Amino acid sequence: MIVAGRYFDGRTSAGVEARLEFGADGKVHVYGTAEPIVAPLAEIGISERVGNITRRITFPGGGVFETQDNDAVDRARESFGMRGGSALVHWLESRWQVAVGSLVAVVLVSIAFVQWGVPAAANWAAEVMPADVDRAIGAGSLDVLDRVAFEPSGLPKKRQQELRGRFVTMTKPLDDGHVYQLEFRHGGHIGANAFALPSGIIVMTDELVELAKTDDEIVSVLAHEIGHVRGRHALRHLLQAAGISSLAFALLGDVSTISGVLSAAPALLHAKNSRDFEREADAFAKQWLRENGIAESSFDSMLCRLNDSHGGGEEDDDFDYFSSHPATSERAQCSREEEPEAAAEDAKPAPEDAPVEADVPVEEAPLIDTPREE
Amino acid sequence: MNENPYERASPVSPPSRPNPEPASRVMLPFEFRGNGGEYFRIWIVNLLLTIITLGIYSAWAKVRRLRYFYGNTFVDGQSFDYHGQPLAILKGRLIVVAGYVVFFITSQMFPVFAGLLAVVLALFGVPWIIMRSRKFQMRMTSYRNLRFNFHGQYGGAMAAFIGWYFLALFTLGILFPVWLRKRVQYSLDNSSYGNQHFSFLTDNGTYYKFCIVTLLLGIAVFVGFIAVLTTVFGINAMLMDIESMASFGIWVVMFAFIVALLGVAGYYQASSLNAAFGGVQVGSQYVRSYLKAWPLIGIYVSNLFAIVFTLGLYYPWAKVRQVRYQLENMAIDSDGNLEAFTASSGVGIDAVGEEVGDFFDVDFGI
């Protein structure tokens, strides 16, 4: 089999018109050069085919035979049984059916990665890391919150001690490496809410304590926040964000132009994670209540009243990918007697400007969404 | 294989330059033989392989992408080639990704420390990365079985990219054109093909000229915009009274303003590319570059719109279109003999190709 091309010896840029023969003797000959060139098939290197670019056949001394006749080189490779992964990639790259199939697969696989792959990897990584890591992430969070959001608690010391006592009996048996601590603050514009910091500090606003009708309701909220700390939601969120970012970096290193278009993906993931974490914390709270003989309805009634106090009830059941918390109607059974309006509102279509969550970082995991200031 | 089916007449007469033998000069145009459809198939298959291998295949994808573009770039009937090894590139990428993850976590835990670290890295690390990646890119490029090379040192990169940057800053931008030139000069003056060093011929005057023209054009566009607004739409426009401005006329003026601004951006981009590539001398070969403002910016803008409207699918065609326009407006003003270059130190390509540790391939434009 003879292929036409040019031979470059690698010492100068001069090339000569030459012919290359894949001999039946298993040797490769180049004719047309000043001295005849010959090498065993096993000692030459054939560059991988990409599109229809110039093919390079490299000889042991560093000389290169260049040809445009890719098909002839491929036929020769095939007849000598030289097959490799590169030939497969070129086969894939040269078919439109494969290209269309790849396009569909890229879309599906990307969705699956964000939906399942990254969370699973982050959970695995979080399991490997000690509880100290959570403490490091949360260190200083309370100071920042005190500066920007909270005011000192106005709750009587006696009441605080009472609730701390219940908190200690709740957290003592857990023994999971986390150092739990309960703090009270005046919420101000935040209103009635509770926050779990990754370091194990749980902040409850005076407004929430006042809103609760029974101590069991407060306990149910504490159980939910403990669920956030135990579930290590801040760390897992951080790991997922890092995973998505480095994935995007690896994927789009080549495709800088569309990386901008896709940069919304982590934001979507953020909200979705956050809702999943809320569900986990809810489940933990309800299980804990059951195991400790407290009615699960305490959690429901507290959540419904909280939702109400934040001007809730207008929340719609439609699947909202940007929401950081699941709809309250999904999280709790609000009794009709207590919330007649809320139940009726559920049937209404989504308002044009569905409430968007205030930008509270997930590390502070509020109990319910804090609506944006009007 | 010697004749070149795409050969065409020399573009325009070369700008006046000191040419050694003007009588026997010949224009050798660059050409690009790839096409968008072919590149689309390569791109999408490699993107899929990259995703399902969790990004590991991206190093192989990069090599295939660069080989496609280098291998389709012809001058004088011969093409370039790229020799980067996927494993070396993968190693570099893993280091970068690991560093990024560490930095991301650090920035969450110690924001202030991470901020300081970022500044120090930018000041001292970026010139080093530029130097290494330039070296990698040049060494991995061949033409007629001779490699390119890069001899730049860290100190030079530090001076060109950081030192001159601060000088430009402290002089309130008066030295900005010099900084632009120093960066390009570092990249090109330190390059070689075989044992022949490049020279970068574009002088400061050229940089000052197009920078000043860009500035004046920009000022003229803004002044013209304000003038038209105030005379045609009266005092309302000055007060930015949106209600009374919401007419058809205002949209025409806005559109004209944006088009004019894009034209200025195109002029700047075309001029700086021409100044960079058009200043390359390799022995008795001179590279010429004839990019023009409007076609260049037209390609950028239409590509951007097409990519957004096709959700990224147009990307391969856009890339090919841009590369083709740029290459087909470049040529080598040659003495007709591209065959007289010799390899450095007289050895084959393997000696250079075997360099280890050169795995930084971060892309950056000159």
CSV table of C-alpha atoms in Angstrom, one decimal, chain A residues 4-6 8-17 47-56 58-64 66-69 86 89-90 92-96 98-107 109-110 113 129 133 136-137 139 238-239 241-243 245-247 249-258 261 363, chain B residues 1-2 33 36-38 40-52 54-55 57-58 60-65 67-72 74 77-83 93 96-97 100-101 104-105 108-110 142-146 193 304 307-308 311-313 315 317 338-344 346-350 363:
chain,number,residue,atom,x,y,z
A,4,ALA,CA,1.9,10.1,-1.1
A,5,GLY,CA,3.2,12.9,1.1
A,6,ARG,CA,6.3,14.8,2.2
A,8,PHE,CA,10.8,16.0,6.9
A,9,ASP,CA,13.9,14.7,8.6
A,10,GLY,CA,13.5,16.9,11.8
A,11,ARG,CA,16.9,18.5,11.4
A,12,THR,CA,15.8,21.3,9.0
A,13,SER,CA,12.4,22.6,7.9
A,14,ALA,CA,13.1,21.3,4.3
A,15,GLY,CA,10.8,18.6,3.1
A,16,VAL,CA,10.9,16.3,0.1
A,17,GLU,CA,8.2,14.9,-2.1
A,47,SER,CA,-0.5,10.2,14.8
A,48,GLU,CA,-4.2,9.9,15.8
A,49,ARG,CA,-6.7,11.0,13.3
A,50,VAL,CA,-8.7,14.1,14.1
A,51,GLY,CA,-11.1,15.3,11.4
A,52,ASN,CA,-9.0,15.3,8.3
A,53,ILE,CA,-5.9,17.0,9.5
A,54,THR,CA,-2.4,16.1,8.3
A,55,ARG,CA,-1.3,12.6,9.4
A,56,ARG,CA,2.2,12.3,10.8
A,58,THR,CA,7.1,9.3,12.9
A,59,PHE,CA,10.3,7.3,12.3
A,60,PRO,CA,12.8,6.2,15.0
A,61,GLY,CA,15.4,8.9,14.1
A,62,GLY,CA,12.8,11.7,14.5
A,63,GLY,CA,12.0,12.0,10.8
A,64,VAL,CA,8.3,12.5,9.9
A,66,GLU,CA,3.3,13.9,6.5
A,67,THR,CA,0.3,13.1,4.3
A,68,GLN,CA,-3.2,14.3,3.7
A,69,ASP,CA,-4.3,10.9,2.7
A,86,SER,CA,-8.1,6.6,18.9
A,89,VAL,CA,-12.9,8.1,18.9
A,90,HIS,CA,-12.5,9.2,15.3
A,92,LEU,CA,-17.6,8.5,16.8
A,93,GLU,CA,-16.5,12.0,15.8
A,94,SER,CA,-17.3,11.4,12.1
A,95,ARG,CA,-20.9,10.4,12.4
A,96,TRP,CA,-23.9,12.8,12.7
A,98,VAL,CA,-23.4,9.9,17.1
A,99,ALA,CA,-23.2,13.6,17.4
A,100,VAL,CA,-27.0,14.0,17.9
A,101,GLY,CA,-27.0,11.1,20.3
A,102,SER,CA,-24.1,12.6,22.3
A,103,LEU,CA,-26.0,15.9,22.5
A,104,VAL,CA,-29.0,14.2,24.0
A,105,ALA,CA,-26.7,12.3,26.4
A,106,VAL,CA,-24.8,15.4,27.5
A,107,VAL,CA,-28.1,17.1,28.5
A,109,VAL,CA,-26.1,13.1,32.1
A,110,SER,CA,-25.6,16.7,33.2
A,113,PHE,CA,-25.0,14.6,37.9
A,129,MET,CA,-14.6,14.5,57.8
A,133,VAL,CA,-14.6,20.7,60.4
A,136,ALA,CA,-14.3,25.5,61.8
A,137,ILE,CA,-16.9,26.5,59.2
A,139,ALA,CA,-16.6,29.8,63.9
A,238,LEU,CA,-20.3,23.6,51.0
A,239,LEU,CA,-18.9,20.3,49.6
A,241,ALA,CA,-21.0,23.7,45.9
A,242,ALA,CA,-17.3,23.0,45.7
A,243,GLY,CA,-18.1,19.8,43.7
A,245,SER,CA,-17.8,24.4,40.8
A,246,SER,CA,-14.9,22.1,40.1
A,247,LEU,CA,-17.0,20.0,37.8
A,249,PHE,CA,-14.4,24.2,35.8
A,250,ALA,CA,-13.3,20.8,34.5
A,251,LEU,CA,-16.1,20.6,31.9
A,252,LEU,CA,-16.1,24.1,30.7
A,253,GLY,CA,-12.4,24.7,30.7
A,254,ASP,CA,-12.7,24.3,27.0
A,255,VAL,CA,-15.9,26.2,26.5
A,256,SER,CA,-15.6,29.5,28.2
A,257,THR,CA,-18.3,31.2,26.1
A,258,ILE,CA,-21.2,29.1,27.4
A,261,VAL,CA,-24.8,30.9,30.5
A,363,GLU,CA,-25.1,27.7,57.1
B,1,MET,CA,1.2,17.5,-2.0
B,2,ASN,CA,3.3,20.6,-2.6
B,33,ARG,CA,-9.3,24.2,6.2
B,36,GLY,CA,-18.0,24.0,11.6
B,37,GLY,CA,-20.0,20.8,11.1
B,38,GLU,CA,-16.9,18.6,11.4
B,40,PHE,CA,-19.3,20.2,16.0
B,41,ARG,CA,-19.1,16.4,15.9
B,42,ILE,CA,-15.7,16.4,17.5
B,43,TRP,CA,-16.7,18.9,20.1
B,44,ILE,CA,-20.0,17.2,21.2
B,45,VAL,CA,-18.5,13.7,21.3
B,46,ASN,CA,-15.6,14.9,23.4
B,47,LEU,CA,-17.9,16.9,25.7
B,48,LEU,CA,-19.9,13.7,26.4
B,49,LEU,CA,-16.7,11.7,27.0
B,50,THR,CA,-15.5,14.4,29.3
B,51,ILE,CA,-18.7,14.4,31.3
B,52,ILE,CA,-19.1,10.7,31.7
B,54,LEU,CA,-16.0,13.1,35.5
B,55,GLY,CA,-13.8,15.6,33.6
B,57,TYR,CA,-11.2,13.0,29.5
B,58,SER,CA,-11.0,16.8,29.2
B,60,TRP,CA,-7.7,14.3,25.8
B,61,ALA,CA,-10.4,16.5,24.5
B,62,LYS,CA,-8.1,19.5,24.7
B,63,VAL,CA,-5.4,17.7,22.7
B,64,ARG,CA,-7.9,16.7,20.0
B,65,ARG,CA,-9.4,20.2,19.9
B,67,ARG,CA,-4.8,19.3,17.0
B,68,TYR,CA,-7.9,20.0,15.0
B,69,PHE,CA,-7.2,23.7,14.9
B,70,TYR,CA,-3.4,23.5,14.5
B,71,GLY,CA,-3.7,20.7,11.9
B,72,ASN,CA,-6.1,22.7,9.8
B,74,PHE,CA,-1.8,25.8,6.7
B,77,GLY,CA,1.0,24.1,1.8
B,78,GLN,CA,2.1,22.7,5.2
B,79,SER,CA,0.1,22.5,8.4
B,80,PHE,CA,1.0,23.1,12.1
B,81,ASP,CA,0.6,20.3,14.7
B,82,TYR,CA,0.1,20.2,18.4
B,83,HIS,CA,2.0,17.6,20.5
B,93,ARG,CA,-5.5,20.3,35.6
B,96,VAL,CA,-5.3,23.5,39.4
B,97,VAL,CA,-8.6,21.9,40.5
B,100,TYR,CA,-9.1,25.7,43.5
B,101,VAL,CA,-11.0,23.4,45.9
B,104,PHE,CA,-12.7,27.6,47.9
B,105,ILE,CA,-12.8,25.9,51.3
B,108,GLN,CA,-15.2,30.0,53.4
B,109,MET,CA,-13.4,29.5,56.6
B,110,PHE,CA,-10.9,32.4,56.6
B,142,SER,CA,5.5,22.1,15.3
B,143,TYR,CA,5.7,23.1,11.7
B,144,ARG,CA,7.5,21.0,9.1
B,145,ASN,CA,8.7,18.7,11.9
B,146,LEU,CA,10.5,21.5,13.7
B,193,TYR,CA,11.2,28.4,15.6
B,304,LEU,CA,-22.3,35.7,20.7
B,307,ILE,CA,-24.4,31.0,20.7
B,308,VAL,CA,-27.0,32.4,23.2
B,311,LEU,CA,-28.1,27.6,23.9
B,312,GLY,CA,-24.4,27.0,23.1
B,313,LEU,CA,-24.9,24.7,20.2
B,315,TYR,CA,-20.2,27.3,19.6
B,317,TRP,CA,-19.3,27.1,14.1
B,338,LEU,CA,10.6,28.4,4.5
B,339,GLU,CA,12.9,25.4,4.2
B,340,ALA,CA,16.1,26.9,5.5
B,341,PHE,CA,15.3,26.6,9.3
B,342,THR,CA,17.3,24.2,11.3
B,343,ALA,CA,16.5,22.4,14.5
B,344,SER,CA,18.0,23.8,17.7
B,346,GLY,CA,20.7,19.7,15.7
B,347,VAL,CA,18.8,17.0,17.4
B,348,GLY,CA,15.4,15.5,16.6
B,349,ILE,CA,12.2,16.5,18.2
B,350,ASP,CA,12.3,13.9,20.9
B,363,ASP,CA,-4.7,29.4,28.0
